[in-house]
Amino acid sequence: MDHHYDIAIIGMGCAGSHVVQELIAQKTELSIVIIDDFKAQSLEKTWSYWEKGPGKWDHLIAQSWNKGLFKMPHETIELDLDSYLYKTLESRDFIAFAKAELKKASNFTLIEEQVHHVESDKEKGASKCVHVDYTTGTLTANLVLDSRIDPSFFKDSAVVTLQQHFKGWVIKTESKVFNPEVFTMMDYNLQDTGTTSFTYVLPYSTNEALVEFTYFSKDIVANEVYDEFLKTYIKENLQVKHYEITKTEQGIIPMSSYRFEQHNKARVYKIGTAGGWVKPSTGYSFKMSEKKAAQLVHNILHKKPLHHKMNSKRFRFYDDIMLDVLHSDNARGANVFHILYKKNSIKNIFSFLDEETVFKQELGIMFPMTSYAFIKSFFKKLF
């Protein structure tokens, strides 16, 4: 039997969960269906973000820090987060909480199946709704929020795209190795030559931490490469010989100048990575998704154009320049980020990455990074 809804949400990952919780928070009476193809392994992720002081997800976070480190071979920069906290939570906890909340709301329906086809009103001619085919049936909706990446993204060789790809181990050590008060944002003491690659460390206690080797690069590496760098870092940089791996996580996040919004239609709107909700120059998505979900829900409930205030051309321009610089000379990344963290307070950096600064502040952040590579990229993107 066919069913009709006001809104259909495809996928309940980071973006879908944020949209669901924002709709619930706004106490909407719209009928909403979520179609989510549940895969247990997809939930084994750590999502980290920064924000000022207490936040609405604090009951879910695994840990938070107000001090961090940025490390180069000959310099360690201490990051005093000031009014910010750096927080981390488990994706499975966040999604489980969102699903539990929607099940309390009578106007929300959850279908745990796979979507096979979405046919928009444009394709249906005079139809005023969207048809969604899933494994055991079909439904219609006035609006579909779709988190699936359009296949044409993977075929477009004209855009600048890097991959943030990583593998991390949560390890337990026999001795007290970590300072649980301080996390490591980037450690460039160990790198894969010719790439922007670094180690990221989130200490949960004195003998437990997530240790992750991360690339911002064009190409993915073999699984064994991550393992070798993790083993080397733990042995040589942490000086740890005996440890137990209690959890493994791995992922690939596109960092791209691709204009995902080109796939939005009158009644089908892309969200999450598929909608360009990942910050292209950093790969961070949790707080960006929260902000964009709030704006999107506001637009829906107040009958504004769905794209209203969803993107900033100015910050997209900055992201495009950074991506182009790292793409043209991937080994440059360590120096680029070193200058960024050395010449600016972490408070200003976070505000800039959150797209909350004004133009004068942005000039102050970008000017110390000016080099031939940045100038060349600036004019290339400008014209």
mmCIF file of C-alpha atoms in Angstrom:
data_model
loop_
_atom_site.group_PDB
_atom_site.id
_atom_site.type_symbol
_atom_site.label_atom_id
_atom_site.label_comp_id
_atom_site.label_asym_id
_atom_site.label_seq_id
_atom_site.Cartn_x
_atom_site.Cartn_y
_atom_site.Cartn_z
ATOM 1 C CA MET A 1 0.000 0.000 0.000
ATOM 2 C CA ASP A 2 1.276 3.483 -0.877
ATOM 3 C CA HIS A 3 1.615 6.080 1.880
ATOM 4 C CA HIS A 4 1.956 9.851 1.619
ATOM 5 C CA TYR A 5 4.046 12.099 3.878
ATOM 6 C CA ASP A 6 4.933 15.771 4.036
ATOM 7 C CA ILE A 7 8.670 15.002 4.283
ATOM 8 C CA ALA A 8 10.695 11.874 3.534
ATOM 9 C CA ILE A 9 14.275 11.709 4.834
ATOM 10 C CA ILE A 10 16.582 9.189 3.174
ATOM 11 C CA GLY A 11 19.381 8.093 5.461
ATOM 12 C CA MET A 12 19.819 8.658 9.162
ATOM 13 C CA GLY A 13 23.503 9.277 9.537
ATOM 14 C CA CYS A 14 24.915 12.528 10.895
ATOM 15 C CA ALA A 15 22.847 14.904 8.720
ATOM 16 C CA GLY A 16 19.631 12.901 8.797
ATOM 17 C CA SER A 17 19.790 12.588 12.575
ATOM 18 C CA HIS A 18 20.376 16.331 12.975
ATOM 19 C CA VAL A 19 17.412 17.135 10.714
ATOM 20 C CA VAL A 20 15.156 14.715 12.609
ATOM 21 C CA GLN A 21 16.095 16.169 15.980
ATOM 22 C CA GLU A 22 15.657 19.734 14.765
ATOM 23 C CA LEU A 23 12.186 18.917 13.404
ATOM 24 C CA ILE A 24 11.278 17.330 16.741
ATOM 25 C CA ALA A 25 12.652 20.336 18.638
ATOM 26 C CA GLN A 26 10.489 22.686 16.558
ATOM 27 C CA LYS A 27 7.401 20.611 17.447
ATOM 28 C CA THR A 28 6.281 20.375 13.861
ATOM 29 C CA GLU A 29 3.033 18.590 13.094
ATOM 30 C CA LEU A 30 4.142 17.627 9.590
ATOM 31 C CA SER A 31 4.046 13.928 8.775
ATOM 32 C CA ILE A 32 7.624 12.684 8.380
ATOM 33 C CA VAL A 33 9.070 9.343 7.322
ATOM 34 C CA ILE A 34 12.710 8.303 7.641
ATOM 35 C CA ILE A 35 13.989 5.497 5.420
ATOM 36 C CA ASP A 36 17.306 4.228 6.722
ATOM 37 C CA ASP A 37 19.236 1.191 5.522
ATOM 38 C CA PHE A 38 20.831 0.250 8.827
ATOM 39 C CA LYS A 39 24.370 -1.134 8.704
ATOM 40 C CA ALA A 40 26.022 -1.760 12.062
ATOM 41 C CA GLN A 41 29.574 -1.160 10.809
ATOM 42 C CA SER A 42 28.643 2.278 9.501
ATOM 43 C CA LEU A 43 27.913 3.389 13.066
ATOM 44 C CA GLU A 44 31.400 2.664 14.387
ATOM 45 C CA LYS A 45 32.729 6.195 14.015
ATOM 46 C CA THR A 46 34.004 8.905 16.303
ATOM 47 C CA TRP A 47 32.623 12.366 15.576
ATOM 48 C CA SER A 48 34.541 15.299 17.036
ATOM 49 C CA TYR A 49 33.717 18.980 17.096
ATOM 50 C CA TRP A 50 34.337 22.197 18.994
ATOM 51 C CA GLU A 51 31.859 24.576 20.551
ATOM 52 C CA LYS A 52 31.711 27.261 23.197
ATOM 53 C CA GLY A 53 30.962 25.849 26.633
ATOM 54 C CA PRO A 54 28.013 23.546 27.319
ATOM 55 C CA GLY A 55 26.120 22.122 24.347
ATOM 56 C CA LYS A 56 22.946 20.170 23.737
ATOM 57 C CA TRP A 57 24.786 16.900 23.044
ATOM 58 C CA ASP A 58 26.855 16.926 26.234
ATOM 59 C CA HIS A 59 24.862 14.003 27.616
ATOM 60 C CA LEU A 60 26.200 11.900 24.732
ATOM 61 C CA ILE A 61 29.862 12.950 24.557
ATOM 62 C CA ALA A 62 32.574 10.475 25.482
ATOM 63 C CA GLN A 63 35.133 13.129 26.429
ATOM 64 C CA SER A 64 35.963 16.812 26.124
ATOM 65 C CA TRP A 65 39.154 18.879 26.319
ATOM 66 C CA ASN A 66 40.007 22.563 26.676
ATOM 67 C CA LYS A 67 43.683 22.165 25.799
ATOM 68 C CA GLY A 68 45.313 20.752 22.684
ATOM 69 C CA LEU A 69 48.614 20.422 20.856
ATOM 70 C CA PHE A 70 49.829 21.030 17.314
ATOM 71 C CA LYS A 71 53.163 19.282 16.695
ATOM 72 C CA MET A 72 55.913 19.745 14.137
ATOM 73 C CA PRO A 73 59.343 18.042 14.194
ATOM 74 C CA HIS A 74 60.980 21.073 15.819
ATOM 75 C CA GLU A 75 58.084 22.825 17.514
ATOM 76 C CA THR A 76 55.040 22.046 19.642
ATOM 77 C CA ILE A 77 52.298 24.666 19.793
ATOM 78 C CA GLU A 78 50.065 24.596 22.859
ATOM 79 C CA LEU A 79 46.442 25.319 22.038
ATOM 80 C CA ASP A 80 44.503 27.000 24.830
ATOM 81 C CA LEU A 81 40.906 26.661 23.670
ATOM 82 C CA ASP A 82 39.786 29.573 25.857
ATOM 83 C CA SER A 83 35.965 29.612 25.760
ATOM 84 C CA TYR A 84 35.804 26.559 23.484
ATOM 85 C CA LEU A 85 35.745 22.868 24.293
ATOM 86 C CA TYR A 86 36.789 20.133 21.888
ATOM 87 C CA LYS A 87 34.321 17.263 22.210
ATOM 88 C CA THR A 88 33.953 13.769 20.860
ATOM 89 C CA LEU A 89 31.062 11.318 20.743
ATOM 90 C CA GLU A 90 30.308 7.941 19.228
ATOM 91 C CA SER A 91 28.196 8.035 16.074
ATOM 92 C CA ARG A 92 26.153 5.035 17.213
ATOM 93 C CA ASP A 93 25.166 6.870 20.415
ATOM 94 C CA PHE A 94 24.060 9.982 18.536
ATOM 95 C CA ILE A 95 22.043 8.062 15.949
ATOM 96 C CA ALA A 96 20.503 5.776 18.578
ATOM 97 C CA PHE A 97 19.399 8.827 20.569
ATOM 98 C CA ALA A 98 17.827 10.400 17.472
ATOM 99 C CA LYS A 99 15.962 7.182 16.652
ATOM 100 C CA ALA A 100 14.712 6.885 20.215
ATOM 101 C CA GLU A 101 13.422 10.465 20.083
ATOM 102 C CA LEU A 102 11.599 10.043 16.785
ATOM 103 C CA LYS A 103 9.864 6.894 18.028
ATOM 104 C CA LYS A 104 8.254 9.016 20.760
ATOM 105 C CA ALA A 105 6.682 11.341 18.172
ATOM 106 C CA SER A 106 3.446 10.092 16.621
ATOM 107 C CA ASN A 107 3.963 12.041 13.377
ATOM 108 C CA PHE A 108 7.325 10.345 12.660
ATOM 109 C CA THR A 109 7.690 6.942 10.983
ATOM 110 C CA LEU A 110 10.917 4.940 10.665
ATOM 111 C CA ILE A 111 11.362 2.396 7.866
ATOM 112 C CA GLU A 112 14.611 0.448 8.156
ATOM 113 C CA GLU A 113 14.979 -0.525 4.502
ATOM 114 C CA GLN A 114 16.958 0.475 1.434
ATOM 115 C CA VAL A 115 15.798 3.102 -1.052
ATOM 116 C CA HIS A 116 16.104 1.978 -4.670
ATOM 117 C CA HIS A 117 14.673 4.861 -6.669
ATOM 118 C CA VAL A 118 13.465 8.433 -6.221
ATOM 119 C CA GLU A 119 11.362 9.989 -8.947
ATOM 120 C CA SER A 120 10.832 13.709 -8.607
ATOM 121 C CA ASP A 121 7.777 15.700 -9.580
ATOM 122 C CA LYS A 122 9.661 17.018 -12.609
ATOM 123 C CA GLU A 123 10.073 13.480 -13.897
ATOM 124 C CA LYS A 124 6.424 12.745 -13.197
ATOM 125 C CA GLY A 125 5.191 15.685 -15.226
ATOM 126 C CA ALA A 126 2.127 17.139 -13.545
ATOM 127 C CA SER A 127 2.588 15.232 -10.307
ATOM 128 C CA LYS A 128 3.004 17.405 -7.200
ATOM 129 C CA CYS A 129 4.870 14.879 -5.103
ATOM 130 C CA VAL A 130 7.909 12.610 -5.155
ATOM 131 C CA HIS A 131 7.727 8.833 -5.419
ATOM 132 C CA VAL A 132 10.204 6.857 -3.312
ATOM 133 C CA ASP A 133 10.652 3.145 -4.003
ATOM 134 C CA TYR A 134 12.201 1.083 -1.220
ATOM 135 C CA THR A 135 12.705 -2.649 -0.704
ATOM 136 C CA THR A 136 9.146 -3.630 0.197
ATOM 137 C CA GLY A 137 7.048 -0.763 -1.089
ATOM 138 C CA THR A 138 6.534 2.753 -2.377
ATOM 139 C CA LEU A 139 5.650 6.014 -0.663
ATOM 140 C CA THR A 140 5.114 9.572 -1.785
ATOM 141 C CA ALA A 141 6.166 12.837 -0.176
ATOM 142 C CA ASN A 142 5.863 16.554 -0.815
ATOM 143 C CA LEU A 143 9.583 16.940 -0.101
ATOM 144 C CA VAL A 144 12.465 14.442 -0.009
ATOM 145 C CA LEU A 145 15.681 15.165 1.911
ATOM 146 C CA ASP A 146 18.213 12.799 0.374
ATOM 147 C CA SER A 147 21.621 11.985 1.899
ATOM 148 C CA ARG A 148 22.774 9.732 -0.952
ATOM 149 C CA ILE A 149 25.677 11.143 -2.984
ATOM 150 C CA ASP A 150 24.834 11.573 -6.655
ATOM 151 C CA PRO A 151 26.960 9.198 -8.795
ATOM 152 C CA SER A 152 28.082 12.037 -11.081
ATOM 153 C CA PHE A 153 30.262 13.372 -8.239
ATOM 154 C CA PHE A 154 32.604 10.405 -8.612
ATOM 155 C CA LYS A 155 32.892 10.958 -12.382
ATOM 156 C CA ASP A 156 33.641 14.694 -12.406
ATOM 157 C CA SER A 157 37.377 15.052 -12.998
ATOM 158 C CA ALA A 158 37.155 18.829 -13.445
ATOM 159 C CA VAL A 159 36.732 19.617 -9.756
ATOM 160 C CA VAL A 160 39.440 19.662 -7.112
ATOM 161 C CA THR A 161 38.886 16.755 -4.756
ATOM 162 C CA LEU A 162 41.047 15.453 -1.962
ATOM 163 C CA GLN A 163 40.162 12.574 0.309
ATOM 164 C CA GLN A 164 40.387 12.756 4.069
ATOM 165 C CA HIS A 165 41.073 9.095 4.711
ATOM 166 C CA PHE A 166 42.133 7.586 7.984
ATOM 167 C CA LYS A 167 42.420 4.588 10.216
ATOM 168 C CA GLY A 168 42.387 4.756 13.984
ATOM 169 C CA TRP A 169 42.926 2.377 16.877
ATOM 170 C CA VAL A 170 41.623 2.803 20.385
ATOM 171 C CA ILE A 171 44.463 1.358 22.427
ATOM 172 C CA LYS A 172 44.892 0.436 26.084
ATOM 173 C CA THR A 173 48.400 0.559 27.488
ATOM 174 C CA GLU A 174 49.900 -1.161 30.511
ATOM 175 C CA SER A 175 51.520 2.031 31.791
ATOM 176 C CA LYS A 176 50.294 5.599 32.130
ATOM 177 C CA VAL A 177 51.134 7.171 28.789
ATOM 178 C CA PHE A 178 48.558 9.853 28.019
ATOM 179 C CA ASN A 179 47.545 13.150 29.543
ATOM 180 C CA PRO A 180 43.721 12.964 29.459
ATOM 181 C CA GLU A 181 43.525 16.752 29.753
ATOM 182 C CA VAL A 182 45.195 17.437 26.385
ATOM 183 C CA PHE A 183 44.371 16.158 22.883
ATOM 184 C CA THR A 184 46.601 16.321 19.806
ATOM 185 C CA MET A 185 44.990 18.070 16.839
ATOM 186 C CA MET A 186 47.793 17.321 14.374
ATOM 187 C CA ASP A 187 51.181 15.696 14.882
ATOM 188 C CA TYR A 188 53.457 15.989 11.839
ATOM 189 C CA ASN A 189 56.427 14.232 13.439
ATOM 190 C CA LEU A 190 55.531 11.178 11.397
ATOM 191 C CA GLN A 191 54.470 11.678 7.758
ATOM 192 C CA ASP A 192 54.063 9.705 4.574
ATOM 193 C CA THR A 193 56.549 11.522 2.338
ATOM 194 C CA GLY A 194 55.011 13.756 -0.308
ATOM 195 C CA THR A 195 51.575 13.897 1.320
ATOM 196 C CA THR A 196 49.670 15.886 3.901
ATOM 197 C CA SER A 197 49.508 13.221 6.598
ATOM 198 C CA PHE A 198 49.532 13.392 10.367
ATOM 199 C CA THR A 199 48.539 11.643 13.589
ATOM 200 C CA TYR A 200 45.528 12.654 15.664
ATOM 201 C CA VAL A 201 45.277 11.588 19.319
ATOM 202 C CA LEU A 202 42.253 11.732 21.629
ATOM 203 C CA PRO A 203 43.215 10.555 25.145
ATOM 204 C CA TYR A 204 40.333 9.155 27.191
ATOM 205 C CA SER A 205 42.433 8.340 30.268
ATOM 206 C CA THR A 206 46.083 7.916 31.220
ATOM 207 C CA ASN A 207 46.188 4.506 29.540
ATOM 208 C CA GLU A 208 43.528 4.689 26.807
ATOM 209 C CA ALA A 209 43.335 6.804 23.656
ATOM 210 C CA LEU A 210 42.216 6.930 20.063
ATOM 211 C CA VAL A 211 45.320 7.113 17.866
ATOM 212 C CA GLU A 212 44.487 7.866 14.245
ATOM 213 C CA PHE A 213 46.679 8.253 11.171
ATOM 214 C CA THR A 214 45.080 10.651 8.699
ATOM 215 C CA TYR A 215 45.708 11.807 5.139
ATOM 216 C CA PHE A 216 44.469 14.813 3.191
ATOM 217 C CA SER A 217 45.484 13.445 -0.203
ATOM 218 C CA LYS A 218 44.302 12.609 -3.714
ATOM 219 C CA ASP A 219 44.741 8.859 -3.447
ATOM 220 C CA ILE A 220 43.725 6.212 -0.932
ATOM 221 C CA VAL A 221 46.461 3.955 0.452
ATOM 222 C CA ALA A 222 46.443 0.224 1.144
ATOM 223 C CA ASN A 223 45.116 -0.842 4.527
ATOM 224 C CA GLU A 224 48.561 -2.078 5.567
ATOM 225 C CA VAL A 225 50.017 1.419 5.149
ATOM 226 C CA TYR A 226 47.814 2.846 7.914
ATOM 227 C CA ASP A 227 48.754 -0.080 10.147
ATOM 228 C CA GLU A 228 52.475 0.470 9.676
ATOM 229 C CA PHE A 229 52.261 4.178 10.473
ATOM 230 C CA LEU A 230 50.099 3.497 13.539
ATOM 231 C CA LYS A 231 52.534 0.865 14.798
ATOM 232 C CA THR A 232 55.484 3.187 14.202
ATOM 233 C CA TYR A 233 53.844 6.147 15.930
ATOM 234 C CA ILE A 234 52.839 4.120 18.973
ATOM 235 C CA LYS A 235 56.280 2.543 19.289
ATOM 236 C CA GLU A 236 58.531 5.488 18.469
ATOM 237 C CA ASN A 237 56.521 8.624 19.241
ATOM 238 C CA LEU A 238 54.510 7.384 22.211
ATOM 239 C CA GLN A 239 57.275 5.034 23.363
ATOM 240 C CA VAL A 240 54.769 2.243 23.958
ATOM 241 C CA LYS A 241 55.732 -1.392 23.459
ATOM 242 C CA HIS A 242 52.790 -3.240 24.952
ATOM 243 C CA TYR A 243 49.202 -2.312 24.180
ATOM 244 C CA GLU A 244 45.823 -3.783 23.296
ATOM 245 C CA ILE A 245 43.701 -2.607 20.367
ATOM 246 C CA THR A 246 40.125 -2.466 21.638
ATOM 247 C CA LYS A 247 38.478 -0.795 18.657
ATOM 248 C CA THR A 248 39.273 0.064 15.048
ATOM 249 C CA GLU A 249 37.659 2.749 12.926
ATOM 250 C CA GLN A 250 38.287 3.717 9.343
ATOM 251 C CA GLY A 251 36.764 6.199 6.941
ATOM 252 C CA ILE A 252 36.948 8.289 3.783
ATOM 253 C CA ILE A 253 35.542 11.830 3.646
ATOM 254 C CA PRO A 254 35.549 13.826 0.388
ATOM 255 C CA MET A 255 37.108 17.301 0.582
ATOM 256 C CA SER A 256 35.902 18.824 -2.649
ATOM 257 C CA SER A 257 35.134 21.976 -4.614
ATOM 258 C CA TYR A 258 32.267 20.054 -6.242
ATOM 259 C CA ARG A 259 28.980 21.972 -6.261
ATOM 260 C CA PHE A 260 26.700 19.380 -4.702
ATOM 261 C CA GLU A 261 23.727 21.750 -4.796
ATOM 262 C CA GLN A 262 23.451 21.241 -8.546
ATOM 263 C CA HIS A 263 21.574 18.023 -7.756
ATOM 264 C CA ASN A 264 18.837 19.766 -5.785
ATOM 265 C CA LYS A 265 15.447 19.709 -7.463
ATOM 266 C CA ALA A 266 12.156 21.377 -6.688
ATOM 267 C CA ARG A 267 11.106 18.632 -4.281
ATOM 268 C CA VAL A 268 14.342 16.680 -3.745
ATOM 269 C CA TYR A 269 17.001 18.389 -1.622
ATOM 270 C CA LYS A 270 20.393 16.865 -0.864
ATOM 271 C CA ILE A 271 21.671 16.844 2.722
ATOM 272 C CA GLY A 272 24.861 15.807 4.493
ATOM 273 C CA THR A 273 27.933 14.981 2.441
ATOM 274 C CA ALA A 274 25.645 14.728 -0.604
ATOM 275 C CA GLY A 275 24.571 18.334 -0.028
ATOM 276 C CA GLY A 276 28.038 19.758 0.607
ATOM 277 C CA TRP A 277 27.598 19.861 4.380
ATOM 278 C CA VAL A 278 31.177 18.713 5.021
ATOM 279 C CA LYS A 279 33.614 21.607 5.471
ATOM 280 C CA PRO A 280 35.765 21.107 2.331
ATOM 281 C CA SER A 281 39.047 22.374 3.770
ATOM 282 C CA THR A 282 38.936 20.331 6.990
ATOM 283 C CA GLY A 283 36.553 17.404 6.584
ATOM 284 C CA TYR A 284 34.678 18.349 9.781
ATOM 285 C CA SER A 285 30.939 17.818 9.474
ATOM 286 C CA PHE A 286 29.201 17.328 12.834
ATOM 287 C CA LYS A 287 28.654 20.951 13.875
ATOM 288 C CA MET A 288 28.332 22.113 10.273
ATOM 289 C CA SER A 289 25.534 19.574 9.824
ATOM 290 C CA GLU A 290 23.861 20.790 13.017
ATOM 291 C CA LYS A 291 23.909 24.408 11.785
ATOM 292 C CA LYS A 292 22.727 23.568 8.293
ATOM 293 C CA ALA A 293 19.998 21.268 9.606
ATOM 294 C CA ALA A 294 18.674 24.080 11.803
ATOM 295 C CA GLN A 295 18.677 26.521 8.876
ATOM 296 C CA LEU A 296 17.052 24.007 6.516
ATOM 297 C CA VAL A 297 14.278 23.197 8.983
ATOM 298 C CA HIS A 298 13.727 26.921 9.530
ATOM 299 C CA ASN A 299 13.409 27.386 5.763
ATOM 300 C CA ILE A 300 10.914 24.525 5.489
ATOM 301 C CA LEU A 301 8.714 25.601 8.381
ATOM 302 C CA HIS A 302 8.738 29.278 7.379
ATOM 303 C CA LYS A 303 8.180 28.506 3.682
ATOM 304 C CA LYS A 304 11.435 30.099 2.562
ATOM 305 C CA PRO A 305 13.499 28.856 -0.395
ATOM 306 C CA LEU A 306 15.352 25.752 0.766
ATOM 307 C CA HIS A 307 18.724 27.242 -0.223
ATOM 308 C CA HIS A 308 18.146 30.389 1.878
ATOM 309 C CA LYS A 309 21.322 31.090 3.941
ATOM 310 C CA MET A 310 22.568 27.547 3.388
ATOM 311 C CA ASN A 311 25.881 28.481 1.733
ATOM 312 C CA SER A 312 28.414 31.295 1.952
ATOM 313 C CA LYS A 313 30.150 32.175 -1.332
ATOM 314 C CA ARG A 314 32.959 33.915 0.564
ATOM 315 C CA PHE A 315 33.879 30.925 2.717
ATOM 316 C CA ARG A 316 33.466 28.563 -0.212
ATOM 317 C CA PHE A 317 36.061 30.681 -2.037
ATOM 318 C CA TYR A 318 38.493 30.279 0.881
ATOM 319 C CA ASP A 319 37.902 26.520 0.922
ATOM 320 C CA ASP A 320 38.494 26.298 -2.825
ATOM 321 C CA ILE A 321 41.845 28.074 -2.488
ATOM 322 C CA MET A 322 43.004 25.804 0.325
ATOM 323 C CA LEU A 323 41.984 22.682 -1.586
ATOM 324 C CA ASP A 324 43.742 23.874 -4.727
ATOM 325 C CA VAL A 325 46.982 24.559 -2.831
ATOM 326 C CA LEU A 326 46.961 21.132 -1.172
ATOM 327 C CA HIS A 327 45.974 19.440 -4.409
ATOM 328 C CA SER A 328 48.747 21.048 -6.474
ATOM 329 C CA ASP A 329 51.450 20.351 -3.861
ATOM 330 C CA ASN A 330 50.216 17.830 -1.324
ATOM 331 C CA ALA A 331 53.478 17.855 0.631
ATOM 332 C CA ARG A 332 52.861 21.523 1.489
ATOM 333 C CA GLY A 333 50.107 20.714 4.004
ATOM 334 C CA ALA A 334 52.295 20.487 7.113
ATOM 335 C CA ASN A 335 53.742 23.980 6.520
ATOM 336 C CA VAL A 336 50.343 25.475 5.642
ATOM 337 C CA PHE A 337 48.715 24.224 8.825
ATOM 338 C CA HIS A 338 51.804 25.091 10.881
ATOM 339 C CA ILE A 339 51.530 28.740 9.831
ATOM 340 C CA LEU A 340 47.787 28.716 10.477
ATOM 341 C CA TYR A 341 48.179 27.469 14.052
ATOM 342 C CA LYS A 342 51.349 29.447 14.798
ATOM 343 C CA LYS A 343 50.070 32.838 13.644
ATOM 344 C CA ASN A 344 46.505 32.643 14.991
ATOM 345 C CA SER A 345 44.791 31.886 18.259
ATOM 346 C CA ILE A 346 42.796 28.678 18.280
ATOM 347 C CA LYS A 347 39.758 30.791 19.146
ATOM 348 C CA ASN A 348 40.119 32.728 15.873
ATOM 349 C CA ILE A 349 40.761 29.549 13.898
ATOM 350 C CA PHE A 350 37.630 27.861 15.247
ATOM 351 C CA SER A 351 35.549 30.964 14.567
ATOM 352 C CA PHE A 352 36.921 31.113 11.013
ATOM 353 C CA LEU A 353 36.244 27.431 10.340
ATOM 354 C CA ASP A 354 32.731 27.867 11.750
ATOM 355 C CA GLU A 355 32.264 30.650 9.165
ATOM 356 C CA GLU A 356 31.475 33.183 11.886
ATOM 357 C CA THR A 357 34.247 35.731 11.233
ATOM 358 C CA VAL A 358 34.002 39.042 9.378
ATOM 359 C CA PHE A 359 36.155 39.974 6.379
ATOM 360 C CA LYS A 360 38.696 41.988 8.411
ATOM 361 C CA GLN A 361 39.337 38.978 10.675
ATOM 362 C CA GLU A 362 39.666 36.705 7.666
ATOM 363 C CA LEU A 363 42.322 38.921 6.131
ATOM 364 C CA GLY A 364 44.287 38.682 9.374
ATOM 365 C CA ILE A 365 44.091 34.882 9.247
ATOM 366 C CA MET A 366 44.867 34.502 5.541
ATOM 367 C CA PHE A 367 47.618 37.127 5.164
ATOM 368 C CA PRO A 368 50.377 35.215 7.054
ATOM 369 C CA MET A 369 49.693 32.204 4.817
ATOM 370 C CA THR A 370 50.238 34.223 1.642
ATOM 371 C CA SER A 371 52.729 32.557 -0.673
ATOM 372 C CA TYR A 372 53.170 32.088 -4.392
ATOM 373 C CA ALA A 373 50.992 28.955 -4.225
ATOM 374 C CA PHE A 374 48.164 30.823 -2.495
ATOM 375 C CA ILE A 375 48.401 33.841 -4.806
ATOM 376 C CA LYS A 376 48.406 31.583 -7.869
ATOM 377 C CA SER A 377 45.375 29.708 -6.578
ATOM 378 C CA PHE A 378 43.615 32.941 -5.647
ATOM 379 C CA PHE A 379 43.747 34.313 -9.176
ATOM 380 C CA LYS A 380 42.928 30.922 -10.709
ATOM 381 C CA LYS A 381 39.764 30.668 -8.604
ATOM 382 C CA LEU A 382 38.941 34.361 -9.079
ATOM 383 C CA PHE A 383 38.943 34.134 -12.847
#
